[in-house]
mmCIF file of C-alpha atoms and ligand atoms in Angstrom:
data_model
loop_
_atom_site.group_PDB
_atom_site.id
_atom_site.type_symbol
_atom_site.label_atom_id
_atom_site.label_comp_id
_atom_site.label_asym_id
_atom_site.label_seq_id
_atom_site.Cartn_x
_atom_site.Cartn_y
_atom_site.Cartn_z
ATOM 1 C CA UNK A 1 18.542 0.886 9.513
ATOM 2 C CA UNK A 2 16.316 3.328 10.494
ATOM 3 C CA UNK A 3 16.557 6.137 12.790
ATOM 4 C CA UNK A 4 14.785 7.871 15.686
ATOM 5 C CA UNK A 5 13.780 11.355 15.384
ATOM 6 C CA UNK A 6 11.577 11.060 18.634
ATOM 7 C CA UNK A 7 12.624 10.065 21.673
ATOM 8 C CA UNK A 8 10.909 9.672 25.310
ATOM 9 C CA UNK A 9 12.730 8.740 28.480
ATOM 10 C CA UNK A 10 10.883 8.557 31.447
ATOM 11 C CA UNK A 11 8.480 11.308 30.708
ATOM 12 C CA UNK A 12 6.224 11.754 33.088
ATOM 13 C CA UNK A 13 3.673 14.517 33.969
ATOM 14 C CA UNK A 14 1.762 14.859 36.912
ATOM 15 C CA UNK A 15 -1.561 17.442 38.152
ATOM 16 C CA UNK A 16 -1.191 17.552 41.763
ATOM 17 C CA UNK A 17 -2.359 13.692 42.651
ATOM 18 C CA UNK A 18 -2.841 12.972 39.148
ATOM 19 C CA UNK A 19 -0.644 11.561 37.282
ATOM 20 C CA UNK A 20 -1.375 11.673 33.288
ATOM 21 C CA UNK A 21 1.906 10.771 31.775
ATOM 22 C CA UNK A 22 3.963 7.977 33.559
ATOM 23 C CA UNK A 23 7.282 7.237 32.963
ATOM 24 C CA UNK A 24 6.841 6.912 29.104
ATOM 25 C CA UNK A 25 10.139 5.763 27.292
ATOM 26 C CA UNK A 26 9.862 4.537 23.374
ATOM 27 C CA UNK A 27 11.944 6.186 20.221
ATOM 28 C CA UNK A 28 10.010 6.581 17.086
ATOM 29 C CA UNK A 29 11.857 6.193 13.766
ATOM 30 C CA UNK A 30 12.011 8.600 10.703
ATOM 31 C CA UNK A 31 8.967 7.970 7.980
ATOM 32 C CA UNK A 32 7.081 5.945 10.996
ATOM 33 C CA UNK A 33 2.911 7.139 10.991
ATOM 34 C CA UNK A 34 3.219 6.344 14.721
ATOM 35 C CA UNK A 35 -0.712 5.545 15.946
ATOM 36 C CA UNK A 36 -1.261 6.139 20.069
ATOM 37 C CA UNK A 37 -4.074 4.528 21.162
ATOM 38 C CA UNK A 38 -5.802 4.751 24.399
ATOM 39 C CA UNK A 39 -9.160 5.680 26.458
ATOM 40 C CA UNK A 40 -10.467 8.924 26.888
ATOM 41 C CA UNK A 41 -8.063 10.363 29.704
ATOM 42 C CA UNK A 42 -5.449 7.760 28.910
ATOM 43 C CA UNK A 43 -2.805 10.822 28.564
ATOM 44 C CA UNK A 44 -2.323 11.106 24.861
ATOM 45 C CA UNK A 45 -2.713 14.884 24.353
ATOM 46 C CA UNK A 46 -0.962 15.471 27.461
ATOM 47 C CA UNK A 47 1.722 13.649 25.779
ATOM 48 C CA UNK A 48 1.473 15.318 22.346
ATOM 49 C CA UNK A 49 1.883 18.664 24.033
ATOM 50 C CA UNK A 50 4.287 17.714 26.317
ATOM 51 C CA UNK A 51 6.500 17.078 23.244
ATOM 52 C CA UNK A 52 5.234 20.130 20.947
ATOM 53 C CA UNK A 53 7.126 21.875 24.331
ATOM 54 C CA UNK A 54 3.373 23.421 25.578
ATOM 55 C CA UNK A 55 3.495 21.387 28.600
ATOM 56 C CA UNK A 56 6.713 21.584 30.900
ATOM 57 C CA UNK A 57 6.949 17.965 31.718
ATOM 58 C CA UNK A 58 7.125 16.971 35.298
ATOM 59 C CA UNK A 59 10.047 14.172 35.015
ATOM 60 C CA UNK A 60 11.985 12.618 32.251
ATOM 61 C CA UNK A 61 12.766 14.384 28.799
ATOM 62 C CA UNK A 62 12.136 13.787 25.187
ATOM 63 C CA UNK A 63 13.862 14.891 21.962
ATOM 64 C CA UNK A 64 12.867 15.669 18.831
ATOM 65 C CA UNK A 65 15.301 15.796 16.081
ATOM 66 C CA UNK A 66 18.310 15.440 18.932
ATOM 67 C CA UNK A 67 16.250 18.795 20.325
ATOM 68 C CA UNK A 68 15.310 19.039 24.227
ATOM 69 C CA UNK A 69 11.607 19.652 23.922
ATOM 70 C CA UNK A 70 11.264 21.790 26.697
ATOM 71 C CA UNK A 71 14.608 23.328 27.437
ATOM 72 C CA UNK A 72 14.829 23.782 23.244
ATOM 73 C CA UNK A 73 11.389 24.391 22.781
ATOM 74 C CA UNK A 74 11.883 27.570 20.640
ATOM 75 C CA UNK A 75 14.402 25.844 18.613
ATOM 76 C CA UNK A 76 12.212 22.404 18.112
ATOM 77 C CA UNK A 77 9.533 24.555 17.056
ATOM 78 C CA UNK A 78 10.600 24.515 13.550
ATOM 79 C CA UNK A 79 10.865 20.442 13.224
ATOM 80 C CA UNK A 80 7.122 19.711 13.540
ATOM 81 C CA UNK A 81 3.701 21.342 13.089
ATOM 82 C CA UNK A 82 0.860 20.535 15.375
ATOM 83 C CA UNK A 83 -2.682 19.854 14.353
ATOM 84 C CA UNK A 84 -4.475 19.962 17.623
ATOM 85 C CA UNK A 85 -7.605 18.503 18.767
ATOM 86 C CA UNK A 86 -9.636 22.418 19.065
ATOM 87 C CA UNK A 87 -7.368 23.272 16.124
ATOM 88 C CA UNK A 88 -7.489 27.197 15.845
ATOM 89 C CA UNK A 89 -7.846 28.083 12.422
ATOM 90 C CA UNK A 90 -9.165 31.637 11.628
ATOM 91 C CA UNK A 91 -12.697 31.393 10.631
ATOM 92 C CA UNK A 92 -12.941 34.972 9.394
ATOM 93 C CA UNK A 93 -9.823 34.875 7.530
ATOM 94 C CA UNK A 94 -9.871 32.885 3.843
ATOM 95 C CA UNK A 95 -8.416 29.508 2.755
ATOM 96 C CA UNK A 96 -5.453 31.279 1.649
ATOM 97 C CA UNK A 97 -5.235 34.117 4.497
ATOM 98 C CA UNK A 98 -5.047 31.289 6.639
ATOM 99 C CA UNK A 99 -2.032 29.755 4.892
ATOM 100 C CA UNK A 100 -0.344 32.682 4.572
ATOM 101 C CA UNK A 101 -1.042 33.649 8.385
ATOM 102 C CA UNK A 102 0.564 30.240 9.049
ATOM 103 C CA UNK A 103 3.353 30.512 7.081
ATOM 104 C CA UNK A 104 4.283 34.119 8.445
ATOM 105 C CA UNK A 105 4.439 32.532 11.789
ATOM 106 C CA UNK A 106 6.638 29.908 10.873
ATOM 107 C CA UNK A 107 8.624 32.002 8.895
ATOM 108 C CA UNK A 108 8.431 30.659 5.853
ATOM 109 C CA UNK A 109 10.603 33.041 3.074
ATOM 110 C CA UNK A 110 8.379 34.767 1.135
ATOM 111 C CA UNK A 111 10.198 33.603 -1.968
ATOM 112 C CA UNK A 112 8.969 29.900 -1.430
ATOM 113 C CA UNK A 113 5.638 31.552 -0.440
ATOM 114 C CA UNK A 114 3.286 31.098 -3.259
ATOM 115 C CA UNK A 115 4.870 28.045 -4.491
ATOM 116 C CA UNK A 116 4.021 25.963 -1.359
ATOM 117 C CA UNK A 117 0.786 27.543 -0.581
ATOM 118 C CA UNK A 118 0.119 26.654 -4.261
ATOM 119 C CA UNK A 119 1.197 22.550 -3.531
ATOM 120 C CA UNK A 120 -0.925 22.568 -0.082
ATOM 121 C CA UNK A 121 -3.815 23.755 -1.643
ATOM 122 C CA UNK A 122 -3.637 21.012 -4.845
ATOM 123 C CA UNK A 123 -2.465 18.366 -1.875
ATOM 124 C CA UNK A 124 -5.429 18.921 0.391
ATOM 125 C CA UNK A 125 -8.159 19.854 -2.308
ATOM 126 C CA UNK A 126 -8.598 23.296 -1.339
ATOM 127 C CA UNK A 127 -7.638 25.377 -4.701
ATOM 128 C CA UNK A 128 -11.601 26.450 -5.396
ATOM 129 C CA UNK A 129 -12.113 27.389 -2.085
ATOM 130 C CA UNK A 130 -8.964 29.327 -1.683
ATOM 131 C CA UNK A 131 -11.514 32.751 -1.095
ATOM 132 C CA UNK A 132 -13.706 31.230 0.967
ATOM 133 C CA UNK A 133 -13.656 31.934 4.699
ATOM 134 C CA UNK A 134 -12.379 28.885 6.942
ATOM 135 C CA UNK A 135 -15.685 29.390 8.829
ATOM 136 C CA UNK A 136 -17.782 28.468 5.969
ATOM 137 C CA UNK A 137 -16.045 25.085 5.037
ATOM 138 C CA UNK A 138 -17.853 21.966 5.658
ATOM 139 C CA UNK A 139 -15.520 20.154 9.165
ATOM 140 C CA UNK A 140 -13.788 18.203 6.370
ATOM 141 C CA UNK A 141 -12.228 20.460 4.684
ATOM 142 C CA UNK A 142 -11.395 22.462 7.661
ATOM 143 C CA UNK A 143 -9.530 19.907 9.376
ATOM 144 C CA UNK A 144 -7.660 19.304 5.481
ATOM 145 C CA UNK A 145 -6.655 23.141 6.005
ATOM 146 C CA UNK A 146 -5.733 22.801 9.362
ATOM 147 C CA UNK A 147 -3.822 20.071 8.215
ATOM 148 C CA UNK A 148 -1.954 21.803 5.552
ATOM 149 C CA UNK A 149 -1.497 25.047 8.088
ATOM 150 C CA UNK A 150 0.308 22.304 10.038
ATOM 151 C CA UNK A 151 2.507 21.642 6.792
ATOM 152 C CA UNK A 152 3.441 25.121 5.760
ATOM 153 C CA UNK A 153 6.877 25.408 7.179
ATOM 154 C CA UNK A 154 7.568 21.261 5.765
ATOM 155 C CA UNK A 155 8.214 19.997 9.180
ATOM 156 C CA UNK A 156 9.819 16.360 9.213
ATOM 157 C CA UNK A 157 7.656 16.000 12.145
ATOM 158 C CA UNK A 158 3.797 15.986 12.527
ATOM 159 C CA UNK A 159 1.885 15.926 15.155
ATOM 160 C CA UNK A 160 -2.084 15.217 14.618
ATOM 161 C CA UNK A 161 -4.791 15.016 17.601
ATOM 162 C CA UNK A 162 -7.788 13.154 16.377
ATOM 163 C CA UNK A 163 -7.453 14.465 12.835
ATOM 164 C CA UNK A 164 -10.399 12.351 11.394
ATOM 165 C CA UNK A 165 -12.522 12.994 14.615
ATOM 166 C CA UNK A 166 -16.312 13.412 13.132
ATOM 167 C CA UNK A 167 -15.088 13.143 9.241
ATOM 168 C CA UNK A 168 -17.583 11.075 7.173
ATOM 169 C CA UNK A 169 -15.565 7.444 5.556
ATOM 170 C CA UNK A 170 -14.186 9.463 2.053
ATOM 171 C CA UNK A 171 -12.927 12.598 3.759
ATOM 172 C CA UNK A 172 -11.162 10.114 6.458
ATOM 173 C CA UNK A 173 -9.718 8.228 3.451
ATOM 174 C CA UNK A 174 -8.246 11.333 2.252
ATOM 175 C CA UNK A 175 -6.916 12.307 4.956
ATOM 176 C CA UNK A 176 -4.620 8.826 5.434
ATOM 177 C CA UNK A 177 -4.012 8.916 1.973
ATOM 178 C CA UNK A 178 -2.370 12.402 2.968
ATOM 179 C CA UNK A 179 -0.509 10.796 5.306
ATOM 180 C CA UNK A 180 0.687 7.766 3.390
ATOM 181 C CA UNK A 181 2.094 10.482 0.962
ATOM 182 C CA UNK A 182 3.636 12.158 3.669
ATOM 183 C CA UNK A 183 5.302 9.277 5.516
ATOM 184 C CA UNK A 184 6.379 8.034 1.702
ATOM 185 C CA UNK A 185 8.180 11.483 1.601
ATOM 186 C CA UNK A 186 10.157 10.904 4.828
ATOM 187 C CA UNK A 187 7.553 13.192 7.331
ATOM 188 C CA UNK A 188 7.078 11.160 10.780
ATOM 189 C CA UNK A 189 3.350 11.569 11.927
ATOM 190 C CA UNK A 190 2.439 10.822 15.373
ATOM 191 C CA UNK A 191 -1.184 10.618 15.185
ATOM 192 C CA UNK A 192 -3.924 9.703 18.139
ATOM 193 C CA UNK A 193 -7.139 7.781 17.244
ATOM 194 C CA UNK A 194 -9.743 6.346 18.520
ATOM 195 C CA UNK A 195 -10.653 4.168 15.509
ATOM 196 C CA UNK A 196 -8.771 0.706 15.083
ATOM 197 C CA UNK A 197 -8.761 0.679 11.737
ATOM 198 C CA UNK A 198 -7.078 3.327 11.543
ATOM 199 C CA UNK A 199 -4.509 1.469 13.987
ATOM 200 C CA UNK A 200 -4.253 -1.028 11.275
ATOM 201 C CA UNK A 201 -3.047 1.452 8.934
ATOM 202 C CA UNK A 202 0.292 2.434 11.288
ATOM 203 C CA UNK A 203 3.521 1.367 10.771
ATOM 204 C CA UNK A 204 3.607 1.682 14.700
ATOM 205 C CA UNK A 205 1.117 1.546 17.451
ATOM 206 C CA UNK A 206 1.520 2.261 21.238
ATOM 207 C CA UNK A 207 -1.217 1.570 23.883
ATOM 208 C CA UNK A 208 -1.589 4.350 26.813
ATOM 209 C CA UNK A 209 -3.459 3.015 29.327
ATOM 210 C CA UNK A 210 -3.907 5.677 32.402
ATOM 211 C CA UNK A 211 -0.583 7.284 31.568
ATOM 212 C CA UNK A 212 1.531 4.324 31.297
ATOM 213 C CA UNK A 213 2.569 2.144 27.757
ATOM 214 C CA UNK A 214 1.426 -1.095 28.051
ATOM 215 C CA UNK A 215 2.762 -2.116 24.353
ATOM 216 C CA UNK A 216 4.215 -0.634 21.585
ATOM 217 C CA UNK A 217 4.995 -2.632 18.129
ATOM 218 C CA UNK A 218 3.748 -2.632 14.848
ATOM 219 C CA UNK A 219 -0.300 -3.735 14.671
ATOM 220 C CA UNK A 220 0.870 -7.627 13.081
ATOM 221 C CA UNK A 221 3.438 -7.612 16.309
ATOM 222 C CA UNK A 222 0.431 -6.720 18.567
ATOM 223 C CA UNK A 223 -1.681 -8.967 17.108
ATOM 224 C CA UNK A 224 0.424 -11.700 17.543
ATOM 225 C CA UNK A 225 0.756 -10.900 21.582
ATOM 226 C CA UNK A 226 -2.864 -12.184 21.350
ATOM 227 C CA UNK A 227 -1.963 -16.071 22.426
ATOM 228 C CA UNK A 228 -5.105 -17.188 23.297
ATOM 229 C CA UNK A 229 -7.497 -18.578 20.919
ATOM 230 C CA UNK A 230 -10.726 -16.505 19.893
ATOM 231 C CA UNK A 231 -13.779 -18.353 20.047
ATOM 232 C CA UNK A 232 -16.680 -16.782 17.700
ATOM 233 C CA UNK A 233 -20.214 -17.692 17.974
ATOM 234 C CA UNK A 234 -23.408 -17.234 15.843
ATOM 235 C CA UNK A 235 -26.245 -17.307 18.470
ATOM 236 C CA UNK A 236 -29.930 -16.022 18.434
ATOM 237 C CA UNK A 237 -31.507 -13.868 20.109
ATOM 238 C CA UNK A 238 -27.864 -12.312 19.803
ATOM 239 C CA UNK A 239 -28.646 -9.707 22.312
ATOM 240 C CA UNK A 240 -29.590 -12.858 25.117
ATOM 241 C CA UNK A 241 -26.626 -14.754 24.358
ATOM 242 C CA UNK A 242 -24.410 -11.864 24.688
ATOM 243 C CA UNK A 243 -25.917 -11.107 28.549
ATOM 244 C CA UNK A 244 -25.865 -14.947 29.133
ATOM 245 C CA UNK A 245 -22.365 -15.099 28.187
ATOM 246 C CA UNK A 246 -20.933 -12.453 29.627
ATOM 247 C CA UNK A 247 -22.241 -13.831 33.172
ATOM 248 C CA UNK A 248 -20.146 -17.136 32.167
ATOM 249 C CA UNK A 249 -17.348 -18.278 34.391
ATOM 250 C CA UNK A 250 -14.308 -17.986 32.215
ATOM 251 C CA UNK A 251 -15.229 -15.702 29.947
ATOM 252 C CA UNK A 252 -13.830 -12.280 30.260
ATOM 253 C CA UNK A 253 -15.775 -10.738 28.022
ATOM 254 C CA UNK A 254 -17.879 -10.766 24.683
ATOM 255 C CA UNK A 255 -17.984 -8.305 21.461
ATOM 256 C CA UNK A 256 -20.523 -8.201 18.705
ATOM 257 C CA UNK A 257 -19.223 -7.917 15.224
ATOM 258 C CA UNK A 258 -20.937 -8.138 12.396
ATOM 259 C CA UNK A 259 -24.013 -10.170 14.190
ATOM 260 C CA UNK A 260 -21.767 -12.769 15.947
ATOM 261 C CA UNK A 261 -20.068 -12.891 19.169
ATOM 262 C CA UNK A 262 -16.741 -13.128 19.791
ATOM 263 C CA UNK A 263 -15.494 -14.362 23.258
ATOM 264 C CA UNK A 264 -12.611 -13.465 24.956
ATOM 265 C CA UNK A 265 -11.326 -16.095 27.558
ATOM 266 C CA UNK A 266 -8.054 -18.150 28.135
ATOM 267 C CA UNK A 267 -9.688 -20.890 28.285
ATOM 268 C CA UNK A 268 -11.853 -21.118 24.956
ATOM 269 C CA UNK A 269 -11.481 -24.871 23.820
ATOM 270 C CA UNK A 270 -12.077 -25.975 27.080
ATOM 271 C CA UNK A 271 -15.576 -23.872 27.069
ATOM 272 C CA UNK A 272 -16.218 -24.869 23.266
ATOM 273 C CA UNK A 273 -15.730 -28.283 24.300
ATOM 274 C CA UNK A 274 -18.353 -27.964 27.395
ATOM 275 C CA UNK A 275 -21.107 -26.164 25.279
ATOM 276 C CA UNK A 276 -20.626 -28.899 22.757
ATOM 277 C CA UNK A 277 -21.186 -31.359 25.277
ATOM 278 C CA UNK A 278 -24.358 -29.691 26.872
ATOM 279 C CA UNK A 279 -25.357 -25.902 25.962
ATOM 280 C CA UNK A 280 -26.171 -24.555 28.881
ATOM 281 C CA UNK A 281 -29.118 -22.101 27.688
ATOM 282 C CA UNK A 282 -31.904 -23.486 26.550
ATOM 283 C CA UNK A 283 -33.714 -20.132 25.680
ATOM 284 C CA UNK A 284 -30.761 -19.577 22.892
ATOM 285 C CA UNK A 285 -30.109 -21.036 19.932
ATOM 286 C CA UNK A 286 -26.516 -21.833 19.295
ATOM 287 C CA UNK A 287 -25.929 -22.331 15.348
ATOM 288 C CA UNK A 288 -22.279 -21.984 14.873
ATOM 289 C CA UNK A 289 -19.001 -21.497 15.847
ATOM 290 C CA UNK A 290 -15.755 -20.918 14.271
ATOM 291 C CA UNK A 291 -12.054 -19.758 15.225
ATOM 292 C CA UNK A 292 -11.348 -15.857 14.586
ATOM 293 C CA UNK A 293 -7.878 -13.707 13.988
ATOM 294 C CA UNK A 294 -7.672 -11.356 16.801
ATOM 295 C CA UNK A 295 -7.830 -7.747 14.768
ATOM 296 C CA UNK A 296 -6.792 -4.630 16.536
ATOM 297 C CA UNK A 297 -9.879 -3.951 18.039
ATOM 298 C CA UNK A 298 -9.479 -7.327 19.609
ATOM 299 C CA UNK A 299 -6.080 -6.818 20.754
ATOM 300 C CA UNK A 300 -6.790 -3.393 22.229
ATOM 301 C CA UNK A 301 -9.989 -4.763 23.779
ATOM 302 C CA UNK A 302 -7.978 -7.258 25.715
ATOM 303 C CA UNK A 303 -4.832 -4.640 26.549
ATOM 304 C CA UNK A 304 -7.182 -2.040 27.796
ATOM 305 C CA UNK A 305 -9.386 -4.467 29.685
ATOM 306 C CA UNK A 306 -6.709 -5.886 31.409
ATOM 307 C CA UNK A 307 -6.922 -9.420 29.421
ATOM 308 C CA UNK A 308 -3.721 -10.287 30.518
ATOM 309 C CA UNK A 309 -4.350 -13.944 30.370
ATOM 310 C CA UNK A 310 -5.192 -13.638 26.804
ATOM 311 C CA UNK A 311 -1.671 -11.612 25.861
ATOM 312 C CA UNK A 312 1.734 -12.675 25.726
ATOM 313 C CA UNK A 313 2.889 -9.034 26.737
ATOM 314 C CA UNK A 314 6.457 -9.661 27.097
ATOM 315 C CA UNK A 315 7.032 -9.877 23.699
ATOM 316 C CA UNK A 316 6.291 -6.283 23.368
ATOM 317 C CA UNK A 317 7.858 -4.310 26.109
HETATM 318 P P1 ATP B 401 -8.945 12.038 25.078
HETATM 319 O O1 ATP B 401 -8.918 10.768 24.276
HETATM 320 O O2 ATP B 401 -10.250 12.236 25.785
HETATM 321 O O3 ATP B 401 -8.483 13.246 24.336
HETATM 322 P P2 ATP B 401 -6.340 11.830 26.397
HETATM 323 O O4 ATP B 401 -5.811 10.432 26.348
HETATM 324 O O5 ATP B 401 -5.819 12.789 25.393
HETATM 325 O O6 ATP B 401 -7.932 11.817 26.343
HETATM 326 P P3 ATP B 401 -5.442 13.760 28.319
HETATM 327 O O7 ATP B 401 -6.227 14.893 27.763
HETATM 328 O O8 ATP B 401 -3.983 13.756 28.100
HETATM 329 O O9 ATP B 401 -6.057 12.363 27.856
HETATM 330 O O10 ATP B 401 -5.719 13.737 29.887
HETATM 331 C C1 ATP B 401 -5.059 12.811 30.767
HETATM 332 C C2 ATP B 401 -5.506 13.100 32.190
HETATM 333 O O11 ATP B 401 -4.913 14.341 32.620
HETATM 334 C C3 ATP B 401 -7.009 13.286 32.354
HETATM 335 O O12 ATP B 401 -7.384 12.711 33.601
HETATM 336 C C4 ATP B 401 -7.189 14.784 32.377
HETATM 337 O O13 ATP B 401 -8.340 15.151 33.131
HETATM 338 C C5 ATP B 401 -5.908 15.243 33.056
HETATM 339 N N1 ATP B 401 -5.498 16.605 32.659
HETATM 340 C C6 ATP B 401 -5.157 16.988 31.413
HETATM 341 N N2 ATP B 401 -4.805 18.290 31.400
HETATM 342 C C7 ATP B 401 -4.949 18.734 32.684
HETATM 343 C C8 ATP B 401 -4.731 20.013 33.334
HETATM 344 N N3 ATP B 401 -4.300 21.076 32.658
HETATM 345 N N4 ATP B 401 -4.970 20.081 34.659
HETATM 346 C C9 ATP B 401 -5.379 18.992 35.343
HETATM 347 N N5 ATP B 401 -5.595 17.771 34.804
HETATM 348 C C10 ATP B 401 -5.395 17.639 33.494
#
């Protein structure tokens, strides 16, 4: 059975009236890549550096490695490197100047020096740029060195803000691989994203909807909160349908994915079984139909719209 090496209980943190963290509580075990999901402003970062001890947290505590994160903070400090959103490497400094800057933070003993700068730099694709100034890399291979400046001191923690924010489909492939290699080697990542399917891809996910967790469970376990049935369509003009039935009683609301709609309601069959009857717009085609598995976008859709209908949220909580 697996262990947590993060732990949250009740943190909360709060900016004057605001409050951006609420009462969070959930453990996260060793070797999890733990995704956090949730809208811009949701309180993820605030969270993330709340536990990487920047942020003195308002109420509750949280523990990394059995480690107070604020009154241990120095301490901690050693069991996880942060990649941050505005990551600050040194753009004057070279590939391997910014390693070795790094690593002379961290302390890293200069026996072990070249060794690991050596495996970071074959990890994260870097050896024939090691002379070249950070500043000049293309924002892919900067965030990979930002990445591996978050490795230097082999944390068992990592923390990553957005790490694929803006990276074209092959660098953000390399970048999870990264991470699958990590996790396989016993690291715990705690990543935010705003992509779902790169949701799919965590062993855990948590929703943060304004500062509160609405779910947390692995993606199949969220998916399978989704208990209401998902009605897809195949309707032209596709833009017209997806006004028309968006204005439809029952129907909370409609996605387009790959040129058909899907509708989210509680009450699907029952509509199905009405349009069949008599379709009620006679300016729009309606040429199929067919039942869809929720996906993660799906599920988050209906968490962070307040689908609650649609969700059988207990089983998560
Ligand atoms: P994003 O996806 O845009 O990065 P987020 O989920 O990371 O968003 P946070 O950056 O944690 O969200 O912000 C949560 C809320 O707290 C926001 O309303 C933000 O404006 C507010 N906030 C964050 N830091 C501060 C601060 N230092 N002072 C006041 N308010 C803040």
């Amino acid at each position: 059975m697996s262990e947590p090496i993060i732990a949250l209980s009740g943190l909360t943190k709060t900016y004057g009236d605001l409050c951006a963290v609420r009462d969070l509580s959930l453990q996260i075990n060793r070797g999890d890549i733990f995704g956090f999901l949730g809208a811009n402003g949701a309180g993820k970062t605030t969270t993330m550096r709340m536990l990487c001890g920047l942020v003195r947290p308002t109420a509750g505590s949280a523990t990394i490695a059995n480690g107070d994160v604020w009154r241990d903070r120095y301490a901690v400090r050693s069991k996880f490197g942060y990649m941050a959103q505005k990551f600050s490497l040194y753009p004057d400094l070279t590939v391997l100047e910014n390693l070795r800057f790094f690593a002379g933070a961290y302390r890293v003993p200069p026996n072990e020096l070249g060794e690991r700068i050596e495996r970071i730099l074959g990890q994260m694709d870097l050896k024939e740029k090691r002379d070249t100034p950070a500043g000049s890399l293309s924002g892919g291979m900067r965030q990979l060195l930002a990445l591996g400046c978050a490795l230097v001191h082999e944390p068992p923690v990592l923390f990553l803000d957005e790490p694929t924010s803006g990276l074209d489909p092959v660098h953000r492939q390399q970048m999870w691989d990264l991470l699958y290699d990590l996790s396989h080697n016993g690291i715990t990542v705690f990543v935010t994203t705003h992509y779902m399917d790169e949701a799919e891809r965590c062993t855990e996910v948590g929703f943060l909807h304004e500062g509160r967790l609405l779910a947390k469970a692995p993606p199949r376990g969220l998916k399978a909160t989704f208990k209401a049935k998902l009605l897809e369509l195949d309707a032209r003009p596709v833009m017209d349908a997806l006004v028309r039935l968006r204005e439809t009683e029952g129907v909370l609301g409609v996605s387009l994915r790959s040129g058909s709609l899907r509708v989210y309601s509680p009450a699907a069959e029952d509509l199905l079984a009405g349009w069949q009857r008599q379709w009620p717009f006679p300016e729009i085609s309606l040429l199929d139909h067919r039942w869809a598995e929720p996906d993660m976008e799906d599920v988050f859709t209906a968490y962070s719209q307040g689908y609650d209908a649609m969700l059988n949220q207990e089983a998560v909580q």
